Amino acid sequence: MYKYNADDLALIQERAAQFREQVARWRAGTLADDDFRPLRLMNGVYVQRHAPMLRVAVPYGMVSAGQLRALARISRRYDKGIGHFTTRHNLQLNWVRIEDVPDILDELAKVEMHAIQTSGNCIRNVTADQFAGVAPDEVIDPRPLAEILRQWSALHPEFAYLPRKFKIAISGSADDRTLSWYHDIGLQLDSIKGEPTFTVLVGGGLGRTPLRAQVLKKNLPWRHILSYLEAIVRVFNLNGRRDNPYKARLKILVQSLGLREFTRQVATEWAALKDGPATLTDAEYQRVAAYFVAPDYKTLPAENAELPAQKAAHPDFARWLARALHPHKIPGYAAVTLSLKAPGQAPGDITADQMEAVAQLADTFSFGEARVAHEQNLVLADVEQGRLFELWMSAQKVGLATPNIGLLTDMICCPGGALCDLANAQSVAIAQAIQARFDNLDTLTQLGELSLNISGCINACGHHHVGNIGILGVDRQSEEYYQITLGGRQGKDARTGKVIGPAVAAARVPDVVSDIIDVFTRQRHPQENFAATFDRIGSAPFKSCLKEKSA
Ligand code: HEM
Ligand code: SF4
């Protein structure tokens, strides 16, 4: 894991000191609200429905046991002892006081964390694969380049005030676990004759205008990644619509210019930057890559000899393994997802006690590190197969072993009306109503892989567009209604779902989800998952079923 050097540390300490002074001036009334607003946003401080919220970055999802313990301490001391993991590797503390934020930033700096650029019109936290470095389908470990991008984008003087927020994801695997097709820039790493290269995707995004990205460049040699990104962000900075926040994202610029013209403008900017000082050297890559060397793995048999008997003796353990495990490239190891989607829990929420418990699990089972997954779960990436049973027993005790990873109740969900000022709807209450309806693990397991994503408004923080079932809160004459989309998905084949009928009242949502599931179970071929059935039969059977039911 990357370790701050003296310069990194000085930078975030100075930034925290600067914010302390800004807060003091604001409290003294010498800094007006309107002037303070962009400053607090650049430091991750929003003002939500009930209280200010601080969004802390977990760059490309890597978090150490020590950092988790610090987050637990901070959430107990300055918040309500709870945090919320977002879909972009951030932890939100939803009940802080602005006057405490400078102290929180100091506490974070002690464990090499910060909240810089987690909000505001700047380059946000770079996101990556939660299985980076361990996934068998990985071609290149994206973390060294993700860290280089973090350093490049943090407080980049030219890009401090972009037309709108700017999100970058980087993936180095055959499959795409980063939603790179729905980012302003999606970077897909590959290699040509051992040299890393990038496919650069641009203009993706969710929100009110969901757009899948387009391929801007293929086979970009890794050395040019900073100058090439600089060229893209320059074109955006110069031409993005600053007059209209709804049309200000890069996706709208790419759409309005057309890919050909956008490519031309990027090429012109790049010509002036290419081979300049931003060109990465082997020495710089090696300096950063040295932080991501593999831990001290043991030599183990590929299959642990005790697992079959443990599974046979404990069916609940077998059920958990079937959902929580992800293969590992080192024989005898596995990556394990800890579910933050226990029944009744707001998806992505974690208590301070659980943060400490995960820290302990990371220390005991996974070289002291954990990962944040964009599905709002946590991952222990390096667990010996021979210790999975022990891990399961411990994770169960702290409510982190619900065997629902990838199933319908592993929902992505934004905080919605419970906290967010922009919400039309109580997305968490809807999530809980669906959890309550689908509380039978056998049924869930039989349904197989199925993503259900919920957003409380058109901003799409809950990724509803790319859920197999997407649920969007809309306002109908001050009443909560929900629009349902089907067929969306993430991954290599990412796409936007289609609306399947008029929005339905909040109370009907669990019934509508049940009806959709009924159509699926009647029509599916053996072992087929929801997305495959939807592709085969289309939306018509779902639409006609819902029409009949609402008639
Ligand atoms: C204070 C609470 C929040 C506010 C005010 C907020 C605001 C917004 C807004 C205005 C957008 C639309 C941006 C656009 O289309 O240009 C957006 C998008 C998004 N937000 Fe949030 N958000 C909040 C919390 C969250 C949380 C908790 C998550 C994760 C669970 C999240 C993840 C996202 C994602 C993934 C997108 C869409 C991706 C994109 O196209 O940029 N946000 N948010
Ligand atoms: S989708 Fe809407 S309601 Fe949900 S967090 Fe985003 S802005 Fe708030």
Coordinates of C-alpha atoms and ligand atoms in Angstrom, one line a residue:
M1 CA 0.0 0.0 0.0
Y2 CA 1.3 3.5 -0.8
K3 CA 3.0 5.3 2.1
Y4 CA 3.2 9.1 2.3
N5 CA 6.6 10.7 2.1
A6 CA 7.4 13.9 3.8
D7 CA 6.1 16.0 0.9
D8 CA 2.8 14.2 0.8
L9 CA 2.4 14.6 4.5
A10 CA 3.3 18.3 4.5
L11 CA 0.8 18.9 1.7
I12 CA -2.2 17.5 3.5
Q13 CA -1.2 19.0 6.8
E14 CA -0.8 22.4 5.2
R15 CA -4.1 22.0 3.5
A16 CA -5.8 21.1 6.8
A17 CA -4.3 24.2 8.4
Q18 CA -5.5 26.3 5.5
F19 CA -9.0 25.0 6.0
R20 CA -8.9 25.7 9.7
E21 CA -8.2 29.3 9.0
Q22 CA -11.0 29.5 6.4
V23 CA -13.4 28.0 8.9
A24 CA -12.3 30.5 11.5
R25 CA -12.9 33.4 9.1
W26 CA -16.3 32.0 8.2
R27 CA -17.3 31.6 11.8
A28 CA -16.1 35.1 12.5
G29 CA -18.3 36.4 9.7
T30 CA -15.4 37.8 7.6
L31 CA -15.8 35.1 5.0
A32 CA -19.3 35.1 3.4
D33 CA -21.3 31.9 3.0
D34 CA -21.0 32.1 -0.8
D35 CA -17.3 32.5 -0.7
F36 CA -16.9 29.7 1.9
R37 CA -19.0 27.3 -0.1
P38 CA -16.5 26.4 -2.8
L39 CA -13.7 26.2 -0.2
R40 CA -15.6 23.7 2.0
L41 CA -16.6 21.7 -1.0
M42 CA -13.0 21.3 -2.2
N43 CA -12.4 19.9 1.3
G44 CA -15.2 17.4 1.1
V45 CA -17.8 19.2 3.2
Y46 CA -21.4 19.3 2.0
V47 CA -24.3 20.7 3.9
Q48 CA -27.1 18.0 3.8
R49 CA -30.7 17.9 5.0
H50 CA -30.0 17.7 8.7
A51 CA -26.3 18.3 9.2
P52 CA -23.0 18.9 7.4
M53 CA -21.4 15.8 5.8
L54 CA -17.7 15.1 5.4
R55 CA -16.7 12.8 2.5
V56 CA -13.3 11.1 3.1
A57 CA -11.4 9.7 0.2
V58 CA -10.2 6.1 0.2
P59 CA -8.0 6.3 -2.9
Y60 CA -8.7 3.4 -5.3
G61 CA -10.3 1.7 -2.4
M62 CA -7.2 0.6 -0.4
V63 CA -7.5 1.1 3.3
S64 CA -5.2 -0.2 6.1
A65 CA -6.3 -1.6 9.5
G66 CA -4.8 1.5 11.1
Q67 CA -6.8 3.8 8.9
L68 CA -10.0 1.9 9.7
R69 CA -9.4 2.3 13.4
A70 CA -8.8 6.0 12.9
L71 CA -12.1 6.3 11.0
A72 CA -13.9 4.4 13.8
R73 CA -12.4 6.8 16.4
I74 CA -13.3 9.9 14.3
S75 CA -16.9 8.7 13.6
R76 CA -17.4 8.1 17.4
R77 CA -15.9 11.3 18.5
Y78 CA -17.2 13.7 15.8
D79 CA -20.2 11.8 14.3
K80 CA -22.8 9.3 15.5
G81 CA -20.5 6.3 15.4
I82 CA -21.5 5.4 11.9
G83 CA -20.2 5.9 8.3
H84 CA -21.5 5.3 4.8
F85 CA -19.4 3.8 2.0
T86 CA -20.2 5.3 -1.4
T87 CA -19.9 3.8 -4.8
R88 CA -16.6 5.7 -5.5
H89 CA -14.4 4.6 -2.6
N90 CA -15.4 7.3 -0.2
L91 CA -16.6 7.2 3.4
Q92 CA -19.2 9.7 4.3
L93 CA -19.6 11.0 7.8
N94 CA -23.1 12.4 7.8
W95 CA -23.4 14.2 11.2
V96 CA -20.3 16.3 11.6
R97 CA -20.1 19.9 12.7
I98 CA -18.2 22.2 10.4
E99 CA -16.2 23.7 13.2
D100 CA -14.9 20.2 14.0
V101 CA -13.8 19.4 10.4
P102 CA -10.3 21.0 10.8
D103 CA -9.7 18.7 13.8
I104 CA -11.0 15.7 11.8
L105 CA -8.7 16.6 8.9
D106 CA -5.7 16.7 11.3
E107 CA -6.7 13.3 12.6
L108 CA -7.0 12.0 9.0
A109 CA -3.6 13.4 8.1
K110 CA -2.0 11.4 10.9
V111 CA -3.1 8.2 9.1
E112 CA -2.3 9.5 5.6
M113 CA -5.9 10.2 4.7
H114 CA -7.7 13.3 3.5
A115 CA -10.9 14.7 2.0
I116 CA -9.4 16.8 -0.7
Q117 CA -11.4 16.9 -3.9
T118 CA -14.0 14.5 -2.8
S119 CA -16.5 17.1 -3.9
G120 CA -16.6 20.3 -5.9
N121 CA -15.8 20.9 -9.6
C122 CA -12.5 19.2 -9.7
I123 CA -11.0 15.8 -10.4
R124 CA -12.5 13.4 -7.9
N125 CA -11.1 10.4 -6.1
V126 CA -9.7 7.9 -8.7
T127 CA -11.5 4.6 -8.5
A128 CA -10.2 1.1 -9.3
D129 CA -10.9 -2.6 -9.1
Q130 CA -11.4 -3.9 -5.5
F131 CA -9.6 -7.1 -6.6
A132 CA -6.6 -5.2 -8.0
G133 CA -3.3 -7.1 -7.6
V134 CA -5.0 -10.4 -6.8
A135 CA -7.6 -11.1 -9.5
P136 CA -6.7 -14.0 -11.8
D137 CA -8.1 -12.1 -14.8
E138 CA -5.8 -9.1 -14.2
V139 CA -3.4 -8.2 -17.0
I140 CA -1.8 -5.2 -15.2
D141 CA -2.2 -4.1 -11.6
P142 CA -3.8 -0.7 -11.9
R143 CA -2.8 0.6 -8.5
P144 CA 0.6 2.2 -9.2
L145 CA -0.9 4.1 -12.1
A146 CA -4.0 4.9 -10.0
E147 CA -1.6 6.4 -7.3
I148 CA 0.3 8.3 -9.9
L149 CA -3.1 9.7 -11.2
R150 CA -4.0 10.6 -7.6
Q151 CA -0.8 12.6 -7.1
W152 CA -1.2 14.3 -10.5
S153 CA -4.8 15.3 -9.9
A154 CA -4.6 16.3 -6.2
L155 CA -4.5 20.1 -6.1
H156 CA -3.5 20.3 -9.8
P157 CA -3.4 24.1 -10.2
E158 CA -4.9 24.2 -13.7
F159 CA -7.8 22.0 -12.8
A160 CA -9.0 23.4 -9.5
Y161 CA -12.1 25.0 -11.0
L162 CA -13.5 22.8 -13.8
P163 CA -16.9 23.4 -15.4
R164 CA -18.2 20.5 -13.3
K165 CA -17.0 17.4 -11.3
F166 CA -14.7 15.0 -13.1
K167 CA -14.5 11.3 -12.4
I168 CA -11.8 8.8 -13.5
A169 CA -11.8 5.0 -13.1
I170 CA -9.0 2.7 -14.0
S171 CA -9.2 -1.1 -14.6
G172 CA -6.5 -3.6 -15.4
S173 CA -8.6 -6.8 -15.8
A174 CA -10.4 -8.7 -18.6
D175 CA -13.6 -8.0 -16.8
D176 CA -14.5 -4.5 -15.8
R177 CA -15.3 -4.0 -12.1
T178 CA -14.9 -0.3 -12.1
L179 CA -17.9 0.9 -14.1
S180 CA -15.3 2.5 -16.5
W181 CA -17.9 2.9 -19.2
Y182 CA -19.8 5.3 -17.0
H183 CA -17.0 7.7 -16.0
D184 CA -15.9 11.0 -17.5
I185 CA -12.7 9.1 -18.3
G186 CA -12.5 5.3 -18.1
L187 CA -9.0 3.8 -18.4
Q188 CA -8.7 0.2 -19.4
L189 CA -5.2 -1.1 -19.0
D190 CA -3.8 -3.8 -21.3
S191 CA -0.4 -4.7 -22.5
I192 CA 1.4 -4.9 -25.8
K193 CA 4.5 -7.1 -25.7
G194 CA 4.7 -6.6 -21.9
E195 CA 4.4 -2.8 -22.1
P196 CA 1.3 -1.4 -20.4
T197 CA -1.1 0.4 -22.7
F198 CA -4.4 2.2 -22.2
T199 CA -7.7 2.2 -24.0
V200 CA -9.1 5.6 -23.1
L201 CA -12.9 5.9 -22.8
V202 CA -14.5 9.4 -22.6
G203 CA -17.9 10.9 -22.0
G204 CA -19.6 8.3 -19.9
G205 CA -21.8 9.2 -16.9
L206 CA -25.0 8.5 -15.0
G207 CA -27.1 11.4 -13.6
R208 CA -30.0 12.9 -15.5
T209 CA -28.3 12.1 -18.9
P210 CA -27.0 8.6 -18.7
L211 CA -24.4 8.0 -21.4
R212 CA -22.1 5.1 -22.1
A213 CA -18.6 6.3 -22.8
Q214 CA -17.0 6.2 -26.3
V215 CA -13.5 4.9 -27.1
L216 CA -11.3 7.9 -27.6
K217 CA -7.9 6.2 -28.0
K218 CA -6.6 2.7 -28.1
N219 CA -3.1 1.5 -27.3
L220 CA -1.9 4.6 -25.6
P221 CA 1.5 3.8 -24.1
W222 CA 1.5 4.1 -20.3
R223 CA 4.2 6.8 -20.3
H224 CA 1.9 9.3 -21.9
I225 CA -1.1 8.8 -19.6
L226 CA -0.6 12.1 -17.7
S227 CA 0.0 14.3 -20.8
Y228 CA -3.0 12.6 -22.5
L229 CA -5.3 13.1 -19.6
E230 CA -4.1 16.6 -19.3
A231 CA -5.1 17.2 -22.9
I232 CA -8.6 15.9 -22.3
V233 CA -9.1 17.9 -19.2
R234 CA -7.8 21.0 -20.9
V235 CA -10.4 20.6 -23.7
F236 CA -13.1 20.2 -21.1
N237 CA -11.8 23.1 -19.1
L238 CA -11.8 25.4 -22.1
N239 CA -15.1 24.3 -23.7
G240 CA -17.4 22.8 -20.9
R241 CA -20.7 24.6 -20.4
R242 CA -20.1 26.7 -17.3
D243 CA -23.4 28.5 -17.9
N244 CA -25.6 25.5 -17.2
P245 CA -24.8 22.9 -14.5
Y246 CA -27.0 20.3 -16.1
K247 CA -25.0 20.5 -19.3
A248 CA -21.6 21.0 -17.8
R249 CA -20.3 17.5 -17.6
L250 CA -17.7 16.2 -20.1
K251 CA -20.3 13.7 -21.5
I252 CA -22.4 16.6 -22.8
L253 CA -19.4 18.3 -24.4
V254 CA -18.4 15.0 -26.1
Q255 CA -21.9 14.6 -27.3
S256 CA -22.3 18.1 -28.6
L257 CA -18.9 18.3 -30.3
G258 CA -19.1 14.7 -31.6
L259 CA -16.4 12.2 -31.0
R260 CA -14.5 13.2 -34.1
E261 CA -14.2 16.9 -33.3
F262 CA -13.5 16.1 -29.6
T263 CA -10.7 13.7 -30.7
R264 CA -9.3 16.4 -32.9
Q265 CA -9.2 19.0 -30.1
V266 CA -7.6 16.5 -27.7
A267 CA -5.0 15.6 -30.3
T268 CA -4.1 19.3 -30.8
E269 CA -3.7 19.9 -27.1
W270 CA -1.7 16.7 -26.8
A271 CA 0.7 17.6 -29.5
A272 CA 1.9 20.5 -27.3
L273 CA 2.2 18.3 -24.2
K274 CA 3.4 14.9 -25.5
D275 CA 7.0 14.0 -24.6
G276 CA 7.0 17.0 -22.2
P277 CA 7.7 16.9 -18.4
A278 CA 4.6 14.9 -17.7
T279 CA 6.0 11.9 -19.5
L280 CA 6.3 9.1 -17.0
T281 CA 9.7 7.5 -16.6
D282 CA 10.6 4.0 -15.6
A283 CA 12.1 5.3 -12.4
E284 CA 8.9 7.1 -11.4
Y285 CA 6.8 4.1 -12.2
Q286 CA 9.1 1.8 -10.2
R287 CA 9.2 4.3 -7.3
V288 CA 5.4 4.0 -6.9
A289 CA 5.0 0.4 -7.9
A290 CA 7.4 -0.6 -5.1
Y291 CA 4.6 0.2 -2.7
F292 CA 2.4 -2.4 -4.3
V293 CA 4.6 -5.5 -4.3
A294 CA 2.9 -8.7 -3.3
P295 CA 2.7 -9.5 0.4
D296 CA 4.6 -12.4 1.8
Y297 CA 2.4 -15.2 0.5
K298 CA 3.0 -18.8 1.7
T299 CA 3.4 -21.7 -0.7
L300 CA 0.1 -23.5 -0.4
P301 CA -1.8 -26.2 -2.4
A302 CA -4.3 -24.8 -4.9
E303 CA -7.2 -26.4 -3.1
N304 CA -7.3 -26.5 0.7
A305 CA -7.8 -30.1 1.9
E306 CA -10.1 -29.3 4.8
L307 CA -12.6 -27.0 3.0
P308 CA -14.8 -29.8 1.6
A309 CA -15.4 -31.3 5.0
Q310 CA -16.0 -27.9 6.6
K311 CA -18.5 -27.1 3.9
A312 CA -20.2 -30.5 4.3
A313 CA -20.4 -30.0 8.1
H314 CA -21.6 -26.4 8.0
P315 CA -24.1 -25.7 5.1
D316 CA -24.3 -22.0 6.2
F317 CA -20.5 -21.8 5.7
A318 CA -20.8 -23.3 2.3
R319 CA -23.5 -20.9 1.3
W320 CA -21.4 -17.9 2.5
L321 CA -18.4 -19.2 0.5
A322 CA -20.4 -19.5 -2.6
R323 CA -21.2 -15.8 -2.5
A324 CA -18.4 -14.1 -0.6
L325 CA -15.4 -15.7 -2.4
H326 CA -13.5 -14.3 -5.4
P327 CA -10.7 -16.3 -6.9
H328 CA -7.1 -15.3 -6.2
K329 CA -4.1 -15.6 -8.5
I330 CA -2.0 -17.1 -5.8
P331 CA -2.7 -20.8 -5.1
G332 CA -4.3 -21.5 -1.8
Y333 CA -5.6 -17.9 -1.3
A334 CA -9.0 -16.2 -1.8
A335 CA -10.4 -12.7 -1.8
V336 CA -13.4 -12.4 0.5
T337 CA -16.2 -9.8 0.3
L338 CA -17.7 -8.7 3.6
S339 CA -21.3 -7.7 3.1
L340 CA -22.5 -4.3 4.2
K341 CA -26.0 -5.4 3.2
A342 CA -27.3 -7.2 6.2
P343 CA -31.1 -7.3 6.4
G344 CA -32.5 -4.0 7.8
Q345 CA -29.2 -2.2 7.3
A346 CA -28.9 0.9 5.0
P347 CA -26.7 -0.4 2.2
G348 CA -23.1 0.7 2.6
D349 CA -23.5 1.8 6.3
I350 CA -20.9 0.7 8.7
T351 CA -20.7 1.2 12.5
A352 CA -17.6 2.3 14.3
D353 CA -17.5 -1.1 16.0
Q354 CA -17.7 -2.8 12.6
M355 CA -14.9 -0.6 11.3
E356 CA -12.7 -1.8 14.2
A357 CA -13.8 -5.4 13.7
V358 CA -12.8 -5.2 10.0
A359 CA -9.4 -3.7 11.1
Q360 CA -9.0 -6.7 13.3
L361 CA -10.0 -9.1 10.6
A362 CA -7.6 -7.4 8.2
D363 CA -4.8 -7.8 10.7
T364 CA -5.6 -11.4 11.4
F365 CA -6.4 -12.7 7.9
S366 CA -5.3 -10.3 5.2
F367 CA -1.9 -8.6 5.8
G368 CA -3.5 -5.6 7.6
E369 CA -5.3 -4.3 4.5
A370 CA -8.9 -4.1 3.3
R371 CA -10.5 -2.7 0.2
V372 CA -13.7 -0.7 -0.5
A373 CA -15.8 -2.1 -3.3
H374 CA -17.9 0.2 -5.4
E375 CA -20.9 -2.0 -4.6
Q376 CA -20.6 -0.5 -1.1
N377 CA -19.0 -3.6 0.5
L378 CA -15.6 -4.3 1.9
V379 CA -13.0 -6.8 0.7
L380 CA -10.2 -8.8 2.4
A381 CA -8.1 -9.5 -0.6
D382 CA -5.5 -12.0 0.7
V383 CA -7.1 -14.7 2.8
E384 CA -5.6 -18.2 3.1
Q385 CA -8.2 -20.8 2.2
G386 CA -7.3 -22.7 5.3
R387 CA -8.5 -19.8 7.4
L388 CA -11.8 -19.1 5.7
F389 CA -13.8 -21.0 8.3
E390 CA -12.2 -19.0 11.1
L391 CA -12.9 -15.8 9.2
W392 CA -16.5 -16.7 8.6
M393 CA -17.1 -17.4 12.3
S394 CA -15.5 -14.0 13.2
A395 CA -17.3 -12.0 10.5
Q396 CA -20.7 -13.5 11.5
K397 CA -20.3 -12.2 15.0
V398 CA -20.1 -8.6 13.7
G399 CA -22.8 -8.9 11.1
L400 CA -20.5 -8.9 8.1
A401 CA -21.2 -12.4 6.7
T402 CA -24.6 -12.1 5.1
P403 CA -24.3 -14.6 2.2
N404 CA -25.8 -12.2 -0.4
I405 CA -23.0 -10.9 -2.5
G406 CA -24.2 -10.4 -6.0
L407 CA -27.7 -11.3 -5.1
L408 CA -30.8 -9.2 -5.1
T409 CA -30.4 -7.8 -1.6
D410 CA -26.8 -6.8 -2.3
M411 CA -28.3 -3.5 -3.4
I412 CA -26.5 -0.3 -4.3
C413 CA -28.4 2.5 -2.7
C414 CA -27.9 6.2 -2.1
P415 CA -28.9 7.8 1.3
G416 CA -31.9 9.5 -0.3
G417 CA -34.4 11.5 1.8
A418 CA -33.0 10.2 5.1
L419 CA -30.0 12.6 4.6
C420 CA -29.8 14.2 1.2
D421 CA -31.1 17.6 0.4
L422 CA -31.7 16.8 -3.2
A423 CA -33.8 13.6 -2.7
N424 CA -37.2 13.0 -4.0
A425 CA -37.6 9.8 -2.2
Q426 CA -36.6 7.6 0.8
S427 CA -34.4 5.3 -1.1
V428 CA -33.2 3.5 2.1
A429 CA -36.7 2.8 3.2
I430 CA -37.5 1.3 -0.2
A431 CA -34.3 -0.8 0.0
Q432 CA -35.3 -2.0 3.5
A433 CA -38.9 -2.9 2.2
I434 CA -37.4 -4.9 -0.6
Q435 CA -34.9 -6.6 1.8
A436 CA -37.9 -7.5 4.1
R437 CA -39.8 -9.0 1.1
F438 CA -36.9 -11.0 -0.1
D439 CA -35.7 -12.3 3.2
N440 CA -35.4 -16.0 2.3
L441 CA -31.8 -16.9 1.5
D442 CA -32.8 -20.0 -0.4
T443 CA -35.0 -18.0 -2.8
L444 CA -32.4 -15.3 -3.2
T445 CA -29.7 -18.0 -4.0
Q446 CA -32.0 -19.7 -6.5
L447 CA -32.5 -16.3 -8.3
G448 CA -28.8 -16.1 -8.8
E449 CA -26.8 -13.0 -9.8
L450 CA -29.1 -10.0 -9.9
S451 CA -28.3 -6.4 -9.3
L452 CA -30.9 -4.0 -7.9
N453 CA -29.8 -0.4 -7.6
I454 CA -31.8 2.5 -6.1
S455 CA -31.4 6.3 -6.4
G456 CA -33.4 8.8 -4.5
C457 CA -33.4 11.3 -7.4
I458 CA -32.3 11.7 -11.0
N459 CA -28.7 12.4 -9.9
A460 CA -28.3 8.7 -9.9
C461 CA -25.9 8.3 -7.0
G462 CA -27.3 4.8 -6.5
H463 CA -26.4 3.7 -10.0
H464 CA -30.0 2.8 -10.9
H465 CA -29.3 3.1 -14.6
V466 CA -26.9 0.2 -14.5
G467 CA -28.8 -2.1 -12.2
N468 CA -30.5 -5.2 -13.8
I469 CA -33.4 -3.7 -11.9
G470 CA -33.1 0.0 -11.4
I471 CA -35.4 2.0 -9.1
L472 CA -35.4 5.8 -9.3
G473 CA -37.3 8.1 -6.8
V474 CA -39.4 10.7 -8.6
D475 CA -41.7 13.4 -7.2
R476 CA -45.3 13.3 -8.4
Q477 CA -47.2 16.2 -6.9
S478 CA -45.2 16.0 -3.7
E479 CA -45.8 12.2 -3.5
E480 CA -43.0 9.6 -3.7
Y481 CA -43.1 7.6 -6.8
Y482 CA -40.6 5.2 -8.3
Q483 CA -39.7 4.7 -11.9
I484 CA -38.4 1.2 -12.7
T485 CA -35.8 0.3 -15.3
L486 CA -34.8 -3.2 -16.4
G487 CA -31.8 -4.6 -18.2
G488 CA -29.0 -2.3 -17.1
R489 CA -25.7 -3.7 -16.1
Q490 CA -22.1 -3.0 -15.3
G491 CA -19.0 -4.8 -16.4
K492 CA -17.5 -5.2 -19.9
D493 CA -20.9 -5.2 -21.4
A494 CA -22.2 -2.2 -19.3
R495 CA -25.4 -0.6 -20.5
T496 CA -28.3 1.6 -19.4
G497 CA -31.5 0.0 -18.4
K498 CA -34.9 0.8 -20.1
V499 CA -37.9 2.3 -18.3
I500 CA -40.7 -0.3 -18.3
G501 CA -43.8 1.7 -17.5
P502 CA -45.3 4.5 -15.5
A503 CA -43.8 5.2 -12.1
V504 CA -45.4 3.5 -9.2
A505 CA -46.3 4.6 -5.6
A506 CA -43.8 3.8 -2.9
A507 CA -46.0 1.3 -1.2
R508 CA -46.2 -0.8 -4.5
V509 CA -42.5 -1.1 -5.1
P510 CA -41.9 -4.4 -3.3
D511 CA -44.9 -5.9 -5.2
V512 CA -43.6 -4.7 -8.5
V513 CA -40.2 -6.2 -7.8
S514 CA -41.9 -9.4 -6.9
D515 CA -43.9 -9.3 -10.1
I516 CA -40.7 -8.8 -12.1
I517 CA -39.1 -11.7 -10.3
D518 CA -42.1 -13.9 -11.1
V519 CA -41.8 -13.2 -14.8
F520 CA -38.1 -13.9 -14.6
T521 CA -38.5 -17.2 -12.7
R522 CA -41.3 -18.4 -15.1
Q523 CA -39.3 -17.5 -18.2
R524 CA -35.7 -18.2 -17.3
H525 CA -33.7 -21.2 -18.7
P526 CA -32.0 -23.4 -16.2
Q527 CA -29.0 -21.5 -14.6
E528 CA -29.7 -18.4 -16.6
N529 CA -29.2 -15.1 -14.7
F530 CA -31.6 -12.2 -14.9
A531 CA -29.6 -10.2 -17.4
A532 CA -29.4 -13.2 -19.8
T533 CA -33.1 -13.8 -19.5
F534 CA -33.9 -10.2 -20.1
D535 CA -31.7 -10.2 -23.2
R536 CA -33.4 -13.2 -24.5
I537 CA -37.0 -12.2 -23.9
G538 CA -36.8 -8.4 -23.9
S539 CA -38.9 -6.1 -21.8
A540 CA -42.3 -7.0 -23.3
P541 CA -43.3 -9.8 -20.9
F542 CA -42.3 -7.6 -17.9
K543 CA -44.3 -4.7 -19.3
S544 CA -47.4 -6.7 -20.0
C545 CA -47.3 -8.3 -16.5
L546 CA -47.0 -5.0 -14.8
K547 CA -49.8 -3.5 -17.0
E548 CA -52.1 -6.4 -16.1
K549 CA -51.4 -6.0 -12.4
S550 CA -52.0 -2.3 -12.3
A551 CA -55.2 -2.5 -14.5
Ligands
HEM1 C1 -24.7 14.8 0.1 C2 -25.0 13.7 -0.6 C3 -24.9 13.8 -2.1 C4 -25.1 14.8 -2.9 C5 -25.6 16.2 -2.7 C6 -24.8 14.2 -4.3 C7 -25.0 14.9 -5.4 C8 -24.8 14.4 -6.7 C9 -25.2 15.1 -7.9 C10 -25.8 16.5 -8.0 C11 -24.9 14.2 -8.9 C12 -25.2 14.4 -10.4 C13 -24.0 14.9 -11.1 C14 -24.2 15.2 -12.5 O1 -25.0 14.5 -13.2 O2 -23.5 16.1 -13.0 C15 -24.4 13.0 -8.3 C16 -23.9 12.0 -9.1 C17 -23.4 10.8 -8.5 N1 -23.2 10.6 -7.2 FE1 -23.8 11.8 -5.6 N2 -24.4 13.0 -4.1 C18 -24.4 12.6 -2.8 C19 -24.1 11.4 -2.2 C20 -23.6 10.3 -3.0 C21 -23.5 9.0 -2.4 C22 -23.8 8.6 -1.0 C23 -23.0 8.2 -3.4 C24 -22.8 6.7 -3.4 C25 -23.6 5.9 -2.8 C26 -22.9 9.1 -4.6 C27 -22.4 8.6 -5.8 C28 -22.7 9.3 -7.0 C29 -22.5 8.7 -8.3 C30 -22.0 7.3 -8.6 C31 -23.0 9.7 -9.2 C32 -23.2 9.5 -10.7 C33 -22.0 9.3 -11.5 C34 -21.7 10.4 -12.4 O3 -22.2 10.5 -13.6 O4 -21.0 11.3 -12.0 N3 -23.3 10.3 -4.3 N4 -24.3 13.2 -7.0
SF4_2 S1 -29.3 10.2 -6.0 FE1 -30.2 12.1 -5.3 S2 -31.1 11.6 -3.3 FE2 -29.6 10.0 -3.7 S3 -27.7 10.9 -2.8 FE3 -27.7 11.4 -5.0 S4 -28.5 13.5 -4.9 FE4 -29.1 12.6 -3.0

